[in-house]
Amino acid sequence: MSENRNAYISATIYAIIIGLSFMFVKVTLTVATPLDTLAHRFTIAWIAATVLFVLKKESIKVTKKDVQQIALLAILYPTLFFAFQVFGLVHTSSSEAGIIQATIPIFTLIFASIILKETSTRSQKIAIGLSVLGVMYIMYMNGAGGTNTSLFGAGLILLSALTSSLYNVFARKLTQRYSLFTITYIMTLFGFIAFNGLALTNHIMNGTVDQFMQPFGHWDFVLAILYLGILSSLGTSYLSNYALSKIDASKMSVFSNFATLITILAGVIFLKEEFHLYHIAGSIIIIIGVVGTNYFGARGKSNEKI
């Protein structure tokens, strides 16, 4: 019983960290460009991972071929996932981004069905359609309201959800072969190299290299980037891994709904973001879809399988 309780506590903390991460990204974007934010975030994450690596005294045994396979996955996550997310947050609110990213479990199930040939029930398919409908409704209302920049931002956030879902599917075999720390460390290193390379190249081309470290002169940026690098990038990996070792994946994925709620509340309370009735309606539709997908997935032994 105590192990299950600790697992649910870990899952709850995981959801809170993820939910607040969108708000902290918005904070960093007030003083730094999207590329600089990504570069500094993964610099902090890589330093933290290296410190853990030294303290754990755990050897990472991988071949050159293994590194190449993990690097290919790293193109999806963290590279494309965080690039779409951060640039999307430039054009949309954190609360809206949180709503759209709640569809990651839905898209994961769809891609798993197509790529891994996993079966799903008729009820799951209906729930998936409902959740996707919620996203389409929010994006349509943004466009109908004349908020084209928000529609563009919502599209980028949706792309980040799609890349994360593809990563979840393709990474399943690798997670069975290597420890979570090994995969996380290599991917963090890849993100560190990729985003710092892109950010510095951009500064060199524009002759603004002296501006690269300027955001660290703002305490709000420092606190936000430490949160994103240490807690959001590394901490959540360990919390989710521990929770998944004790409770079912379907139960764990429901906590993404709680993360969405935290994101919405943080955006409205702390960032004073506008939140319309259609956001509430769309988020309810999405959450019903995600919960329904998990609920009917847990009843996968029923005769509905097709």
mmCIF file of C-alpha atoms in Angstrom:
data_model
loop_
_atom_site.group_PDB
_atom_site.id
_atom_site.type_symbol
_atom_site.label_atom_id
_atom_site.label_comp_id
_atom_site.label_asym_id
_atom_site.label_seq_id
_atom_site.Cartn_x
_atom_site.Cartn_y
_atom_site.Cartn_z
ATOM 1 C CA MET A 1 0.000 0.000 0.000
ATOM 2 C CA SER A 2 2.824 2.435 0.889
ATOM 3 C CA GLU A 3 4.504 1.819 -2.494
ATOM 4 C CA ASN A 4 1.273 2.625 -4.343
ATOM 5 C CA ARG A 5 0.810 5.725 -2.231
ATOM 6 C CA ASN A 6 4.352 6.888 -3.051
ATOM 7 C CA ALA A 7 3.714 6.169 -6.741
ATOM 8 C CA TYR A 8 0.606 8.346 -6.767
ATOM 9 C CA ILE A 9 2.458 11.082 -4.877
ATOM 10 C CA SER A 10 5.235 10.916 -7.496
ATOM 11 C CA ALA A 11 2.682 11.060 -10.326
ATOM 12 C CA THR A 12 1.002 14.073 -8.707
ATOM 13 C CA ILE A 13 4.302 15.950 -8.313
ATOM 14 C CA TYR A 14 5.143 15.028 -11.924
ATOM 15 C CA ALA A 15 1.851 16.524 -13.127
ATOM 16 C CA ILE A 16 2.379 19.730 -11.123
ATOM 17 C CA ILE A 17 5.901 20.215 -12.550
ATOM 18 C CA ILE A 18 4.712 19.619 -16.118
ATOM 19 C CA GLY A 19 1.688 21.843 -15.625
ATOM 20 C CA LEU A 20 3.778 24.777 -14.376
ATOM 21 C CA SER A 21 6.486 24.383 -17.029
ATOM 22 C CA PHE A 22 4.461 26.259 -19.672
ATOM 23 C CA MET A 23 4.226 29.283 -17.398
ATOM 24 C CA PHE A 24 7.998 29.274 -16.795
ATOM 25 C CA VAL A 25 8.660 29.056 -20.544
ATOM 26 C CA LYS A 26 6.507 32.170 -21.000
ATOM 27 C CA VAL A 27 8.588 33.899 -18.283
ATOM 28 C CA THR A 28 11.872 33.111 -20.075
ATOM 29 C CA LEU A 29 10.504 34.384 -23.382
ATOM 30 C CA THR A 30 10.044 37.866 -21.910
ATOM 31 C CA VAL A 31 13.827 38.383 -21.846
ATOM 32 C CA ALA A 32 15.242 35.740 -24.226
ATOM 33 C CA THR A 33 14.626 34.510 -27.763
ATOM 34 C CA PRO A 34 13.101 31.037 -28.235
ATOM 35 C CA LEU A 35 16.447 29.595 -29.426
ATOM 36 C CA ASP A 36 18.378 31.112 -26.513
ATOM 37 C CA THR A 37 15.780 29.773 -24.085
ATOM 38 C CA LEU A 38 16.186 26.270 -25.504
ATOM 39 C CA ALA A 39 19.990 26.508 -25.461
ATOM 40 C CA HIS A 40 20.169 27.661 -21.838
ATOM 41 C CA ARG A 41 17.512 25.157 -20.742
ATOM 42 C CA PHE A 42 19.444 22.199 -22.096
ATOM 43 C CA THR A 43 22.754 23.551 -20.853
ATOM 44 C CA ILE A 44 21.336 23.505 -17.321
ATOM 45 C CA ALA A 45 19.751 20.088 -17.908
ATOM 46 C CA TRP A 46 23.006 18.603 -19.250
ATOM 47 C CA ILE A 47 25.057 20.007 -16.348
ATOM 48 C CA ALA A 48 22.533 18.572 -13.861
ATOM 49 C CA ALA A 49 22.554 15.202 -15.650
ATOM 50 C CA THR A 50 26.369 15.153 -15.631
ATOM 51 C CA VAL A 51 26.449 15.886 -11.884
ATOM 52 C CA LEU A 52 24.020 13.003 -11.332
ATOM 53 C CA PHE A 53 26.143 10.789 -13.570
ATOM 54 C CA VAL A 54 29.236 11.522 -11.458
ATOM 55 C CA LEU A 55 27.404 11.063 -8.155
ATOM 56 C CA LYS A 56 25.716 7.833 -9.248
ATOM 57 C CA LYS A 57 29.023 6.445 -10.521
ATOM 58 C CA GLU A 58 26.981 4.605 -13.123
ATOM 59 C CA SER A 59 28.711 3.685 -16.362
ATOM 60 C CA ILE A 60 26.859 4.249 -19.641
ATOM 61 C CA LYS A 61 27.617 1.284 -21.873
ATOM 62 C CA VAL A 62 26.462 1.994 -25.421
ATOM 63 C CA THR A 63 27.962 1.370 -28.840
ATOM 64 C CA LYS A 64 28.331 3.919 -31.634
ATOM 65 C CA LYS A 65 25.314 2.339 -33.343
ATOM 66 C CA ASP A 66 23.278 2.668 -30.140
ATOM 67 C CA VAL A 67 24.167 6.355 -29.874
ATOM 68 C CA GLN A 68 23.082 6.872 -33.489
ATOM 69 C CA GLN A 69 19.704 5.208 -32.828
ATOM 70 C CA ILE A 70 19.102 7.300 -29.727
ATOM 71 C CA ALA A 71 20.224 10.434 -31.602
ATOM 72 C CA LEU A 72 17.655 9.743 -34.333
ATOM 73 C CA LEU A 73 14.969 9.637 -31.651
ATOM 74 C CA ALA A 74 16.401 12.827 -30.168
ATOM 75 C CA ILE A 75 15.451 14.617 -33.391
ATOM 76 C CA LEU A 76 11.816 14.006 -32.402
ATOM 77 C CA TYR A 77 12.398 14.577 -28.680
ATOM 78 C CA PRO A 78 13.784 16.874 -27.422
ATOM 79 C CA THR A 79 14.717 18.770 -30.633
ATOM 80 C CA LEU A 80 11.462 19.081 -32.595
ATOM 81 C CA PHE A 81 9.200 18.709 -29.540
ATOM 82 C CA PHE A 82 10.687 21.631 -27.601
ATOM 83 C CA ALA A 83 11.299 23.729 -30.733
ATOM 84 C CA PHE A 84 7.620 23.542 -31.707
ATOM 85 C CA GLN A 85 6.575 24.075 -28.080
ATOM 86 C CA VAL A 86 8.690 27.156 -27.391
ATOM 87 C CA PHE A 87 7.997 28.863 -30.734
ATOM 88 C CA GLY A 88 4.316 27.982 -30.293
ATOM 89 C CA LEU A 89 4.274 29.640 -26.870
ATOM 90 C CA VAL A 90 5.466 32.869 -28.506
ATOM 91 C CA HIS A 91 2.132 33.039 -30.336
ATOM 92 C CA THR A 92 -0.306 31.448 -27.886
ATOM 93 C CA SER A 93 -1.083 31.353 -24.172
ATOM 94 C CA SER A 94 0.341 28.769 -21.794
ATOM 95 C CA SER A 95 -3.143 27.650 -20.737
ATOM 96 C CA GLU A 96 -4.186 26.993 -24.330
ATOM 97 C CA ALA A 97 -0.918 25.136 -24.989
ATOM 98 C CA GLY A 98 -1.562 22.933 -21.967
ATOM 99 C CA ILE A 99 -5.016 22.027 -23.262
ATOM 100 C CA ILE A 100 -3.681 20.979 -26.667
ATOM 101 C CA GLN A 101 -0.751 19.008 -25.209
ATOM 102 C CA ALA A 102 -3.217 16.954 -23.171
ATOM 103 C CA THR A 103 -3.857 15.075 -26.426
ATOM 104 C CA ILE A 104 -0.412 13.413 -26.380
ATOM 105 C CA PRO A 105 -1.803 10.118 -24.943
ATOM 106 C CA ILE A 106 -4.446 10.153 -27.684
ATOM 107 C CA PHE A 107 -1.982 10.567 -30.547
ATOM 108 C CA THR A 108 0.320 7.998 -28.943
ATOM 109 C CA LEU A 109 -2.477 5.444 -29.085
ATOM 110 C CA ILE A 110 -3.210 6.307 -32.731
ATOM 111 C CA PHE A 111 0.444 5.972 -33.813
ATOM 112 C CA ALA A 112 0.867 2.779 -31.785
ATOM 113 C CA SER A 113 -2.100 1.325 -33.667
ATOM 114 C CA ILE A 114 -0.660 2.313 -37.067
ATOM 115 C CA ILE A 115 3.057 1.663 -36.505
ATOM 116 C CA LEU A 116 3.100 -1.085 -33.872
ATOM 117 C CA LYS A 117 -0.189 -2.673 -35.033
ATOM 118 C CA GLU A 118 -1.605 -2.495 -31.537
ATOM 119 C CA THR A 119 -5.346 -3.040 -31.304
ATOM 120 C CA SER A 120 -7.847 -0.676 -29.732
ATOM 121 C CA THR A 121 -11.506 -0.966 -28.861
ATOM 122 C CA ARG A 122 -14.363 0.752 -30.678
ATOM 123 C CA SER A 123 -15.039 2.792 -27.554
ATOM 124 C CA GLN A 124 -11.406 3.935 -27.507
ATOM 125 C CA LYS A 125 -11.676 5.094 -31.119
ATOM 126 C CA ILE A 126 -14.793 7.109 -30.263
ATOM 127 C CA ALA A 127 -13.010 8.666 -27.268
ATOM 128 C CA ILE A 128 -10.004 9.502 -29.456
ATOM 129 C CA GLY A 129 -12.249 11.192 -32.006
ATOM 130 C CA LEU A 130 -13.899 13.194 -29.229
ATOM 131 C CA SER A 131 -10.550 14.453 -27.919
ATOM 132 C CA VAL A 132 -9.311 15.425 -31.394
ATOM 133 C CA LEU A 133 -12.638 17.189 -31.955
ATOM 134 C CA GLY A 134 -11.951 19.271 -28.838
ATOM 135 C CA VAL A 135 -8.616 20.448 -30.261
ATOM 136 C CA MET A 136 -10.160 21.230 -33.646
ATOM 137 C CA TYR A 137 -12.936 23.198 -31.919
ATOM 138 C CA ILE A 138 -10.450 25.383 -29.994
ATOM 139 C CA MET A 139 -8.369 26.035 -33.121
ATOM 140 C CA TYR A 140 -11.505 26.836 -35.151
ATOM 141 C CA MET A 141 -12.737 29.288 -32.515
ATOM 142 C CA ASN A 142 -9.329 30.980 -32.458
ATOM 143 C CA GLY A 143 -9.551 31.467 -36.219
ATOM 144 C CA ALA A 144 -13.199 32.571 -36.070
ATOM 145 C CA GLY A 145 -12.257 35.153 -33.467
ATOM 146 C CA GLY A 146 -9.677 36.653 -35.780
ATOM 147 C CA THR A 147 -6.733 35.582 -33.596
ATOM 148 C CA ASN A 148 -4.611 34.281 -36.465
ATOM 149 C CA THR A 149 -1.382 34.436 -34.473
ATOM 150 C CA SER A 150 -2.990 32.294 -31.796
ATOM 151 C CA LEU A 151 -4.164 29.857 -34.461
ATOM 152 C CA PHE A 152 -0.594 29.635 -35.772
ATOM 153 C CA GLY A 153 0.719 29.108 -32.238
ATOM 154 C CA ALA A 154 -1.880 26.424 -31.547
ATOM 155 C CA GLY A 155 -0.757 24.649 -34.720
ATOM 156 C CA LEU A 156 2.857 24.613 -33.522
ATOM 157 C CA ILE A 157 1.809 23.262 -30.105
ATOM 158 C CA LEU A 158 -0.196 20.565 -31.873
ATOM 159 C CA LEU A 159 2.922 19.630 -33.876
ATOM 160 C CA SER A 160 4.879 19.362 -30.610
ATOM 161 C CA ALA A 161 2.226 16.969 -29.286
ATOM 162 C CA LEU A 162 2.495 14.887 -32.471
ATOM 163 C CA THR A 163 6.301 14.648 -32.259
ATOM 164 C CA SER A 164 6.118 13.640 -28.592
ATOM 165 C CA SER A 165 3.597 10.927 -29.476
ATOM 166 C CA LEU A 166 5.829 9.595 -32.257
ATOM 167 C CA TYR A 167 8.734 9.518 -29.819
ATOM 168 C CA ASN A 168 6.661 7.545 -27.305
ATOM 169 C CA VAL A 169 6.003 4.908 -29.960
ATOM 170 C CA PHE A 170 9.507 4.637 -31.433
ATOM 171 C CA ALA A 171 11.201 4.751 -28.026
ATOM 172 C CA ARG A 172 9.454 1.688 -26.611
ATOM 173 C CA LYS A 173 12.077 -0.771 -27.829
ATOM 174 C CA LEU A 174 14.963 1.397 -26.663
ATOM 175 C CA THR A 175 13.505 1.804 -23.181
ATOM 176 C CA GLN A 176 13.540 -1.988 -22.866
ATOM 177 C CA ARG A 177 17.216 -2.186 -23.824
ATOM 178 C CA TYR A 178 18.685 0.721 -21.860
ATOM 179 C CA SER A 179 18.105 2.373 -18.515
ATOM 180 C CA LEU A 180 16.056 5.541 -18.451
ATOM 181 C CA PHE A 181 19.095 7.466 -17.221
ATOM 182 C CA THR A 182 21.203 6.334 -20.200
ATOM 183 C CA ILE A 183 18.586 7.432 -22.738
ATOM 184 C CA THR A 184 17.854 10.663 -20.870
ATOM 185 C CA TYR A 185 21.545 11.568 -20.619
ATOM 186 C CA ILE A 186 22.287 11.013 -24.315
ATOM 187 C CA MET A 187 19.154 12.898 -25.391
ATOM 188 C CA THR A 188 19.957 15.766 -23.025
ATOM 189 C CA LEU A 189 23.475 15.925 -24.473
ATOM 190 C CA PHE A 190 21.995 15.929 -27.993
ATOM 191 C CA GLY A 191 19.643 18.788 -27.055
ATOM 192 C CA PHE A 192 22.539 20.695 -25.463
ATOM 193 C CA ILE A 193 24.668 20.419 -28.630
ATOM 194 C CA ALA A 194 21.822 21.040 -31.096
ATOM 195 C CA PHE A 195 20.200 24.067 -29.438
ATOM 196 C CA ASN A 196 23.477 25.754 -28.426
ATOM 197 C CA GLY A 197 24.766 25.224 -31.961
ATOM 198 C CA LEU A 198 21.637 26.772 -33.503
ATOM 199 C CA ALA A 199 21.497 29.665 -31.033
ATOM 200 C CA LEU A 200 25.183 30.577 -31.343
ATOM 201 C CA THR A 201 25.073 30.260 -35.144
ATOM 202 C CA ASN A 202 22.112 32.635 -35.197
ATOM 203 C CA HIS A 203 23.955 35.137 -32.977
ATOM 204 C CA ILE A 204 27.137 34.918 -35.074
ATOM 205 C CA MET A 205 25.162 35.574 -38.264
ATOM 206 C CA ASN A 206 23.441 38.576 -36.673
ATOM 207 C CA GLY A 207 26.547 39.835 -34.879
ATOM 208 C CA THR A 208 24.851 39.594 -31.480
ATOM 209 C CA VAL A 209 26.997 37.015 -29.661
ATOM 210 C CA ASP A 210 27.333 39.420 -26.720
ATOM 211 C CA GLN A 211 23.573 39.100 -26.132
ATOM 212 C CA PHE A 212 23.647 35.310 -25.679
ATOM 213 C CA MET A 213 24.272 35.401 -21.912
ATOM 214 C CA GLN A 214 22.387 38.635 -21.184
ATOM 215 C CA PRO A 215 19.171 36.898 -19.983
ATOM 216 C CA PHE A 216 21.077 35.632 -16.912
ATOM 217 C CA GLY A 217 21.123 39.223 -15.710
ATOM 218 C CA HIS A 218 17.421 38.818 -14.866
ATOM 219 C CA TRP A 219 16.598 36.843 -11.723
ATOM 220 C CA ASP A 220 13.186 35.812 -13.016
ATOM 221 C CA PHE A 221 14.881 34.231 -16.043
ATOM 222 C CA VAL A 222 17.476 32.460 -13.878
ATOM 223 C CA LEU A 223 14.823 30.929 -11.629
ATOM 224 C CA ALA A 224 12.646 29.940 -14.603
ATOM 225 C CA ILE A 225 15.506 28.341 -16.571
ATOM 226 C CA LEU A 226 16.687 26.395 -13.493
ATOM 227 C CA TYR A 227 13.145 25.110 -13.058
ATOM 228 C CA LEU A 228 12.906 24.096 -16.727
ATOM 229 C CA GLY A 229 16.361 22.539 -16.890
ATOM 230 C CA ILE A 230 16.469 20.630 -13.609
ATOM 231 C CA LEU A 231 12.868 19.893 -12.633
ATOM 232 C CA SER A 232 10.969 19.904 -15.937
ATOM 233 C CA SER A 233 13.619 18.225 -18.096
ATOM 234 C CA LEU A 234 15.211 15.779 -15.635
ATOM 235 C CA GLY A 235 13.053 15.515 -12.526
ATOM 236 C CA THR A 236 9.903 14.483 -14.361
ATOM 237 C CA SER A 237 11.722 11.601 -16.073
ATOM 238 C CA TYR A 238 12.600 10.012 -12.739
ATOM 239 C CA LEU A 239 9.206 10.689 -11.158
ATOM 240 C CA SER A 240 7.283 9.192 -14.084
ATOM 241 C CA ASN A 241 9.630 6.197 -14.247
ATOM 242 C CA TYR A 242 9.124 5.455 -10.541
ATOM 243 C CA ALA A 243 5.349 5.855 -10.805
ATOM 244 C CA LEU A 244 5.184 3.572 -13.862
ATOM 245 C CA SER A 245 7.119 0.889 -11.987
ATOM 246 C CA LYS A 246 4.323 0.741 -9.403
ATOM 247 C CA ILE A 247 1.063 1.582 -11.216
ATOM 248 C CA ASP A 248 -0.416 0.878 -14.664
ATOM 249 C CA ALA A 249 0.516 3.137 -17.576
ATOM 250 C CA SER A 250 -3.172 3.857 -18.213
ATOM 251 C CA LYS A 251 -3.531 5.167 -14.660
ATOM 252 C CA MET A 252 -0.370 7.229 -14.963
ATOM 253 C CA SER A 253 -1.416 8.858 -18.239
ATOM 254 C CA VAL A 254 -4.604 10.200 -16.623
ATOM 255 C CA PHE A 255 -2.354 12.539 -14.629
ATOM 256 C CA SER A 256 -1.756 14.462 -17.881
ATOM 257 C CA ASN A 257 -5.264 15.816 -17.356
ATOM 258 C CA PHE A 258 -4.231 17.126 -13.945
ATOM 259 C CA ALA A 259 -1.181 18.746 -15.572
ATOM 260 C CA THR A 260 -3.494 20.503 -18.029
ATOM 261 C CA LEU A 261 -5.582 21.863 -15.150
ATOM 262 C CA ILE A 262 -2.432 23.182 -13.427
ATOM 263 C CA THR A 263 -1.302 24.838 -16.684
ATOM 264 C CA ILE A 264 -4.662 26.572 -17.132
ATOM 265 C CA LEU A 265 -4.811 27.810 -13.534
ATOM 266 C CA ALA A 266 -1.182 29.037 -13.585
ATOM 267 C CA GLY A 267 -1.734 30.925 -16.845
ATOM 268 C CA VAL A 268 -4.904 32.628 -15.664
ATOM 269 C CA ILE A 269 -3.778 33.367 -12.075
ATOM 270 C CA PHE A 270 -0.106 34.290 -12.490
ATOM 271 C CA LEU A 271 0.192 35.422 -16.126
ATOM 272 C CA LYS A 272 -3.280 37.035 -16.249
ATOM 273 C CA GLU A 273 -4.045 35.247 -19.520
ATOM 274 C CA GLU A 274 -7.458 35.509 -21.132
ATOM 275 C CA PHE A 275 -9.526 32.368 -20.889
ATOM 276 C CA HIS A 276 -12.736 32.139 -22.890
ATOM 277 C CA LEU A 277 -15.763 29.916 -22.546
ATOM 278 C CA TYR A 278 -14.797 28.000 -25.682
ATOM 279 C CA HIS A 279 -11.474 27.105 -23.993
ATOM 280 C CA ILE A 280 -13.439 25.584 -21.114
ATOM 281 C CA ALA A 281 -15.731 23.683 -23.487
ATOM 282 C CA GLY A 282 -12.826 22.441 -25.596
ATOM 283 C CA SER A 283 -10.766 21.362 -22.595
ATOM 284 C CA ILE A 284 -13.720 19.424 -21.140
ATOM 285 C CA ILE A 285 -14.172 17.597 -24.474
ATOM 286 C CA ILE A 286 -10.440 16.780 -24.628
ATOM 287 C CA ILE A 287 -10.283 15.561 -21.029
ATOM 288 C CA ILE A 288 -13.391 13.380 -21.479
ATOM 289 C CA GLY A 289 -11.723 11.894 -24.543
ATOM 290 C CA VAL A 290 -8.426 11.186 -22.765
ATOM 291 C CA VAL A 291 -10.113 9.695 -19.687
ATOM 292 C CA GLY A 292 -12.403 7.638 -21.925
ATOM 293 C CA THR A 293 -9.444 6.316 -23.908
ATOM 294 C CA ASN A 294 -7.685 5.209 -20.720
ATOM 295 C CA TYR A 295 -10.859 3.787 -19.174
ATOM 296 C CA PHE A 296 -11.805 1.690 -22.180
ATOM 297 C CA GLY A 297 -8.150 0.720 -22.645
ATOM 298 C CA ALA A 298 -8.171 -0.779 -19.161
ATOM 299 C CA ARG A 299 -11.119 -2.875 -20.280
ATOM 300 C CA GLY A 300 -9.214 -4.069 -23.338
ATOM 301 C CA LYS A 301 -10.181 -7.679 -22.744
ATOM 302 C CA SER A 302 -13.770 -6.933 -23.661
ATOM 303 C CA ASN A 303 -15.338 -8.224 -26.868
ATOM 304 C CA GLU A 304 -15.131 -4.793 -28.484
ATOM 305 C CA LYS A 305 -11.643 -5.369 -29.901
ATOM 306 C CA ILE A 306 -11.498 -4.969 -33.637
#
